[in-house]
Coordinates of C-alpha atoms in Angstrom, one line a residue:
X1 CA 28.2 40.5 -47.3
X2 CA 24.8 40.8 -48.4
X3 CA 23.3 42.4 -51.3
X4 CA 22.2 45.7 -49.7
X5 CA 25.7 46.3 -48.0
X6 CA 27.4 45.2 -51.3
X7 CA 25.4 47.9 -53.1
X8 CA 26.3 50.6 -50.5
X9 CA 29.9 49.9 -50.8
X10 CA 29.9 50.1 -54.7
X11 CA 28.0 53.5 -54.4
X12 CA 30.6 54.7 -52.1
X13 CA 33.4 53.5 -54.4
X14 CA 32.0 54.9 -57.4
X15 CA 31.2 58.3 -55.5
X16 CA 34.7 58.7 -54.5
X17 CA 35.9 58.0 -58.1
X18 CA 33.6 60.6 -59.6
X19 CA 34.7 63.2 -56.8
X20 CA 38.4 62.3 -57.8
X21 CA 37.8 63.1 -61.3
X22 CA 37.5 66.8 -60.7
X23 CA 41.2 67.1 -59.7
X24 CA 42.8 70.1 -58.1
X25 CA 46.4 69.8 -59.4
X26 CA 46.0 70.9 -62.9
X27 CA 44.0 73.9 -61.7
X28 CA 47.0 75.4 -59.7
X29 CA 48.5 78.5 -61.3
X30 CA 52.1 77.2 -60.7
X31 CA 51.1 74.1 -62.8
X32 CA 49.6 76.0 -65.8
X33 CA 52.5 78.4 -65.8
X34 CA 55.1 75.7 -65.8
X35 CA 53.4 73.8 -68.7
X36 CA 53.0 77.0 -70.7
X37 CA 56.7 78.0 -70.2
X38 CA 57.9 74.4 -71.1
X39 CA 55.8 74.1 -74.0
X40 CA 57.0 77.3 -75.3
X41 CA 60.5 76.1 -75.2
X42 CA 59.9 72.5 -76.6
X43 CA 59.6 71.2 -80.0
X44 CA 57.9 67.8 -80.8
X45 CA 61.1 66.6 -82.5
X46 CA 62.7 66.8 -79.0
X47 CA 60.5 64.0 -77.6
X48 CA 62.0 60.5 -77.6
X49 CA 60.6 58.2 -80.3
X50 CA 58.7 56.0 -77.8
X51 CA 56.9 59.0 -76.6
X52 CA 55.8 60.1 -80.2
X53 CA 54.8 56.6 -80.9
X54 CA 52.4 56.6 -78.1
X55 CA 51.1 59.8 -79.4
X56 CA 52.4 62.2 -76.7
X57 CA 52.5 65.8 -77.6
X58 CA 54.6 68.6 -76.1
X59 CA 51.8 69.9 -74.0
X60 CA 51.2 66.6 -72.3
X61 CA 54.9 65.7 -71.9
X62 CA 55.4 69.2 -70.2
X63 CA 52.3 68.4 -68.1
X64 CA 54.1 65.2 -66.8
X65 CA 57.2 66.7 -66.0
X66 CA 55.7 69.8 -64.3
X67 CA 53.3 67.5 -62.3
X68 CA 56.3 65.5 -60.9
X69 CA 58.3 68.8 -60.0
X70 CA 55.4 70.1 -58.0
X71 CA 54.8 66.6 -56.4
X72 CA 58.4 66.3 -55.3
X73 CA 58.2 69.8 -53.9
X74 CA 55.0 68.7 -52.0
X75 CA 56.8 65.5 -50.6
X76 CA 59.8 67.6 -49.5
X77 CA 57.7 70.2 -47.8
X78 CA 55.2 67.6 -46.3
X79 CA 52.3 69.2 -48.0
X80 CA 49.2 67.7 -50.0
X81 CA 49.8 65.6 -53.0
X82 CA 47.2 66.3 -55.8
X83 CA 45.7 64.5 -58.7
X84 CA 46.2 65.9 -62.2
X85 CA 43.5 65.5 -64.8
X86 CA 41.8 63.0 -62.7
X87 CA 44.9 60.9 -62.2
X88 CA 47.5 60.3 -59.4
X89 CA 51.1 61.4 -60.3
X90 CA 52.5 58.1 -61.7
X91 CA 55.9 57.7 -63.0
X92 CA 55.6 56.4 -66.7
X93 CA 57.9 53.7 -68.1
X94 CA 58.7 54.3 -71.9
X95 CA 55.7 56.4 -72.2
X96 CA 53.3 53.9 -70.4
X97 CA 51.2 55.9 -67.9
X98 CA 50.5 53.3 -65.4
X99 CA 53.0 50.6 -65.6
X100 CA 51.7 48.4 -62.6
X101 CA 48.0 48.7 -63.9
X102 CA 49.3 47.6 -67.2
X103 CA 51.2 44.7 -66.0
X104 CA 48.3 43.4 -63.8
X105 CA 45.8 43.8 -66.7
X106 CA 48.0 41.7 -68.8
X107 CA 48.2 38.9 -66.2
X108 CA 44.4 39.0 -65.8
X109 CA 44.1 38.6 -69.5
X110 CA 46.6 35.7 -69.6
X111 CA 44.4 33.9 -66.9
X112 CA 41.3 34.2 -69.0
X113 CA 43.1 32.9 -71.9
X114 CA 44.4 29.9 -69.8
X115 CA 41.0 28.9 -69.0
X116 CA 39.6 29.5 -72.4
X117 CA 42.1 26.8 -73.6
X118 CA 41.1 24.5 -70.6
X119 CA 37.4 24.8 -71.3
X120 CA 37.9 24.2 -74.9
X121 CA 40.0 21.1 -74.2
X122 CA 38.1 19.7 -71.3
X123 CA 34.4 20.5 -71.5
X124 CA 32.4 18.2 -74.0
X125 CA 29.7 20.3 -75.8
X126 CA 27.5 17.2 -76.3
X127 CA 27.1 16.9 -72.5
X128 CA 27.4 20.7 -71.6
X129 CA 25.3 23.0 -74.0
X130 CA 26.8 26.0 -72.3
X131 CA 30.3 25.2 -73.4
X132 CA 30.1 28.1 -76.0
X133 CA 28.6 30.5 -73.5
X134 CA 31.7 29.8 -71.2
X135 CA 34.3 30.2 -74.1
X136 CA 32.7 33.5 -74.8
X137 CA 33.0 34.5 -71.2
X138 CA 36.5 34.0 -71.6
X139 CA 36.9 35.9 -74.8
X140 CA 35.0 38.8 -73.4
X141 CA 37.2 38.8 -70.3
X142 CA 40.4 38.9 -72.4
X143 CA 38.9 41.7 -74.4
X144 CA 38.1 43.6 -71.2
X145 CA 41.7 43.2 -69.9
X146 CA 43.3 43.9 -73.4
X147 CA 41.3 47.5 -73.3
X148 CA 42.3 48.1 -69.6
X149 CA 46.0 47.5 -70.8
X150 CA 45.5 49.9 -73.6
X151 CA 43.7 52.6 -71.5
X152 CA 46.5 52.4 -68.7
X153 CA 49.1 52.4 -71.2
X154 CA 47.9 55.8 -72.9
X155 CA 44.8 57.5 -71.5
X156 CA 42.9 59.2 -74.4
X157 CA 39.1 59.9 -74.9
X158 CA 38.9 56.8 -77.3
X159 CA 40.9 54.4 -75.1
X160 CA 39.0 55.4 -72.1
X161 CA 35.6 54.6 -73.8
X162 CA 36.7 51.3 -75.0
X163 CA 37.9 50.3 -71.5
X164 CA 34.4 51.3 -70.0
X165 CA 32.5 49.7 -72.8
X166 CA 34.6 46.4 -72.6
X167 CA 34.2 46.2 -69.0
X168 CA 30.4 47.0 -69.3
X169 CA 30.2 44.3 -71.8
X170 CA 31.8 41.7 -69.5
X171 CA 29.4 42.8 -66.8
X172 CA 26.2 42.4 -68.9
X173 CA 27.3 39.2 -70.3
X174 CA 28.1 37.9 -66.9
X175 CA 24.4 38.5 -65.9
X176 CA 23.4 36.8 -69.1
X177 CA 25.3 33.7 -68.2
X178 CA 24.2 33.7 -64.6
X179 CA 20.5 33.8 -65.6
X180 CA 21.0 31.0 -68.0
X181 CA 22.9 28.7 -65.5
X182 CA 21.1 29.3 -62.4
X183 CA 17.7 29.1 -63.6
X184 CA 18.7 26.1 -65.9
X185 CA 17.3 27.5 -69.1
X186 CA 19.5 25.0 -71.1
X187 CA 17.3 22.1 -69.4
X188 CA 13.9 23.5 -70.0
X189 CA 11.5 22.8 -72.9
X190 CA 12.3 25.1 -75.9
X191 CA 15.9 25.7 -74.2
X192 CA 17.2 27.1 -77.6
X193 CA 14.3 29.6 -77.9
X194 CA 14.8 30.7 -74.2
X195 CA 18.3 31.1 -74.2
X196 CA 18.3 32.9 -77.6
X197 CA 15.5 35.2 -76.4
X198 CA 17.3 36.1 -73.1
X199 CA 20.5 36.5 -74.8
X200 CA 18.8 39.1 -77.2
X201 CA 17.4 40.8 -74.4
X202 CA 20.8 41.3 -72.9
X203 CA 22.3 42.3 -76.2
X204 CA 19.7 44.9 -76.7
X205 CA 20.2 46.5 -73.2
X206 CA 24.0 46.5 -73.6
X207 CA 23.7 48.2 -77.2
X208 CA 21.2 50.7 -75.6
X209 CA 23.7 51.4 -73.0
X210 CA 26.5 52.0 -75.4
X211 CA 24.5 53.9 -77.6
X212 CA 23.2 56.3 -74.9
X213 CA 27.0 56.9 -73.7
X214 CA 28.3 57.5 -77.4
X215 CA 25.6 59.8 -78.1
X216 CA 26.4 62.3 -75.4
X217 CA 28.6 65.2 -75.9
X218 CA 30.3 64.5 -72.7
X219 CA 30.7 60.8 -71.4
X220 CA 28.1 60.3 -68.6
X221 CA 30.3 58.7 -65.9
X222 CA 27.5 58.9 -63.4
X223 CA 24.9 57.0 -65.5
X224 CA 27.7 54.4 -66.5
X225 CA 28.7 53.7 -63.0
X226 CA 24.9 53.4 -61.8
X227 CA 24.2 50.9 -64.8
X228 CA 27.2 48.8 -64.0
X229 CA 26.5 48.8 -60.3
X230 CA 22.8 47.6 -61.1
X231 CA 23.8 45.0 -63.2
X232 CA 26.8 43.7 -61.4
X233 CA 24.8 43.8 -58.0
X234 CA 22.1 41.8 -59.6
X235 CA 24.6 39.1 -60.9
X236 CA 26.6 38.9 -57.5
X237 CA 23.0 38.5 -55.8
X238 CA 22.0 35.5 -58.1
X239 CA 25.0 33.8 -57.6
X240 CA 25.5 34.3 -54.0
X241 CA 21.8 33.3 -53.3
X242 CA 22.1 30.1 -55.7
X243 CA 25.3 29.2 -53.9
X244 CA 23.9 29.4 -50.4
X245 CA 20.8 27.3 -51.7
X246 CA 22.9 24.2 -52.7
X247 CA 23.4 23.7 -49.0
X248 CA 19.8 23.8 -47.9
X249 CA 16.9 21.4 -48.1
X250 CA 15.5 23.5 -51.1
X251 CA 18.6 22.8 -53.1
X252 CA 18.5 19.0 -52.8
X253 CA 17.3 18.6 -56.5
X254 CA 20.7 19.5 -57.8
X255 CA 22.9 19.9 -54.8
X256 CA 26.5 20.6 -55.7
X257 CA 29.3 20.5 -53.1
X258 CA 31.4 22.9 -55.0
X259 CA 28.9 25.6 -55.3
X260 CA 30.8 27.6 -52.7
X261 CA 33.1 28.5 -55.4
X262 CA 30.8 30.7 -57.3
X263 CA 29.4 32.4 -54.3
X264 CA 32.8 33.0 -52.8
X265 CA 34.3 34.2 -56.0
X266 CA 31.7 37.0 -56.5
X267 CA 32.0 38.0 -52.9
X268 CA 35.7 38.2 -53.1
X269 CA 35.6 40.2 -56.3
X270 CA 33.2 42.7 -54.5
X271 CA 35.5 42.9 -51.6
X272 CA 38.5 43.5 -53.7
X273 CA 36.7 46.4 -55.3
X274 CA 36.7 47.9 -51.9
X275 CA 40.4 48.7 -52.3
X276 CA 39.3 51.5 -54.4
X277 CA 37.7 53.2 -51.5
X278 CA 41.0 53.6 -49.9
X279 CA 42.1 56.1 -52.8
X280 CA 45.8 57.3 -52.1
X281 CA 48.7 58.7 -53.9
X282 CA 50.7 55.9 -55.5
X283 CA 53.5 54.4 -53.4
X284 CA 56.8 55.4 -55.0
X285 CA 54.9 56.6 -58.0
X286 CA 53.9 53.2 -59.1
X287 CA 51.3 51.3 -56.8
X288 CA 47.9 52.8 -55.9
X289 CA 44.5 51.5 -55.0
X290 CA 43.4 50.8 -58.5
X291 CA 46.5 48.9 -59.4
X292 CA 46.1 46.8 -56.4
X293 CA 42.5 46.1 -57.2
X294 CA 43.6 44.9 -60.5
X295 CA 46.4 42.7 -59.0
X296 CA 43.8 41.1 -56.5
X297 CA 41.7 40.0 -59.4
X298 CA 44.4 37.7 -60.9
X299 CA 43.8 35.0 -58.3
X300 CA 40.2 35.2 -58.1
X301 CA 39.4 34.4 -61.8
X302 CA 40.5 30.9 -61.5
X303 CA 38.1 30.2 -58.6
X304 CA 35.0 30.9 -60.8
X305 CA 36.5 29.0 -63.9
X306 CA 37.0 25.9 -61.7
X307 CA 33.5 26.1 -60.5
X308 CA 32.2 26.1 -64.3
X309 CA 34.5 23.2 -65.1
X310 CA 33.3 21.1 -62.1
X311 CA 29.8 22.1 -62.9
X312 CA 30.3 21.0 -66.5
X313 CA 32.0 17.7 -65.4
X314 CA 29.1 16.8 -63.1
X315 CA 26.5 17.6 -66.0
X316 CA 28.5 15.3 -68.2
X317 CA 28.7 12.4 -65.8
X318 CA 24.9 12.7 -65.2
X319 CA 24.1 12.7 -68.8
X320 CA 26.6 9.6 -69.5
X321 CA 24.7 7.8 -66.6
X322 CA 21.4 8.5 -68.2
X323 CA 22.6 7.2 -71.5
X324 CA 23.8 4.1 -70.0
X325 CA 20.7 3.3 -68.2
X326 CA 18.6 3.7 -71.5
X327 CA 20.9 1.5 -73.3
X328 CA 20.7 -1.2 -70.7
X329 CA 17.0 -1.0 -70.4

């Protein structure tokens, strides 16, 4: 999949997500009447402790039950199933709104934790100056999946923003690391100045991105999607082109037989995102396209981390050989 087609797929994907946000279900008279009637007959003290712990109120709890009553009727009558407040009708688990997405987000986070520990143990910072950047990649990945877990557990304006901001940070930082590694800034003269300068540029861009979104009276979903698409597409294009270059005569200076891992991982992640295009009501009220997208990324993270480890190992061996030759001479 080349960069233009990837961008087209991503634009289609996020257009669908934006359209879905304007849901019809919660606009129905039958739903609104049901919620109003339920709320008038229910006291907050009647809610189970775990619901109150996760800050469910009477209105929201009534909305949950009314949504499923209407959905069950639609299934029996074979009529359309609608979204409510921008979400499909999921079955919650002890107050957790989207249990499958929560589970898969936790597993993704654990995968980043595993490779954080492996990188810390196996990569020698004396021979691989980017070790700190790779460790921070894992930390930012863990943070992104932590907030994904929180958001899918309980959707509030705050948890939604933290989910978006954390995912954005992972994308922006990914571009930062991609440029440093692909263009070999760590090997150039004044490497520290170049790396620090580029990192500062990425940090300023991300801060400006978050500041703009935070200053709006309503969250600008359209802008956020376009910004993430632009940064993510650029990162994907860089890794893909670099990977291909390693198998051509132009890449002979530092040909790496494992470069395919980097290119394949970014392509597979982009393909996995296409699951969101097939937006459908959750199977058995649990599995939907979004949760499957989260599930598909679990086995993909190791592929990129294995590339980083092999890359660091090769750099270490090269520097050890150079040191030996200098000592012998």
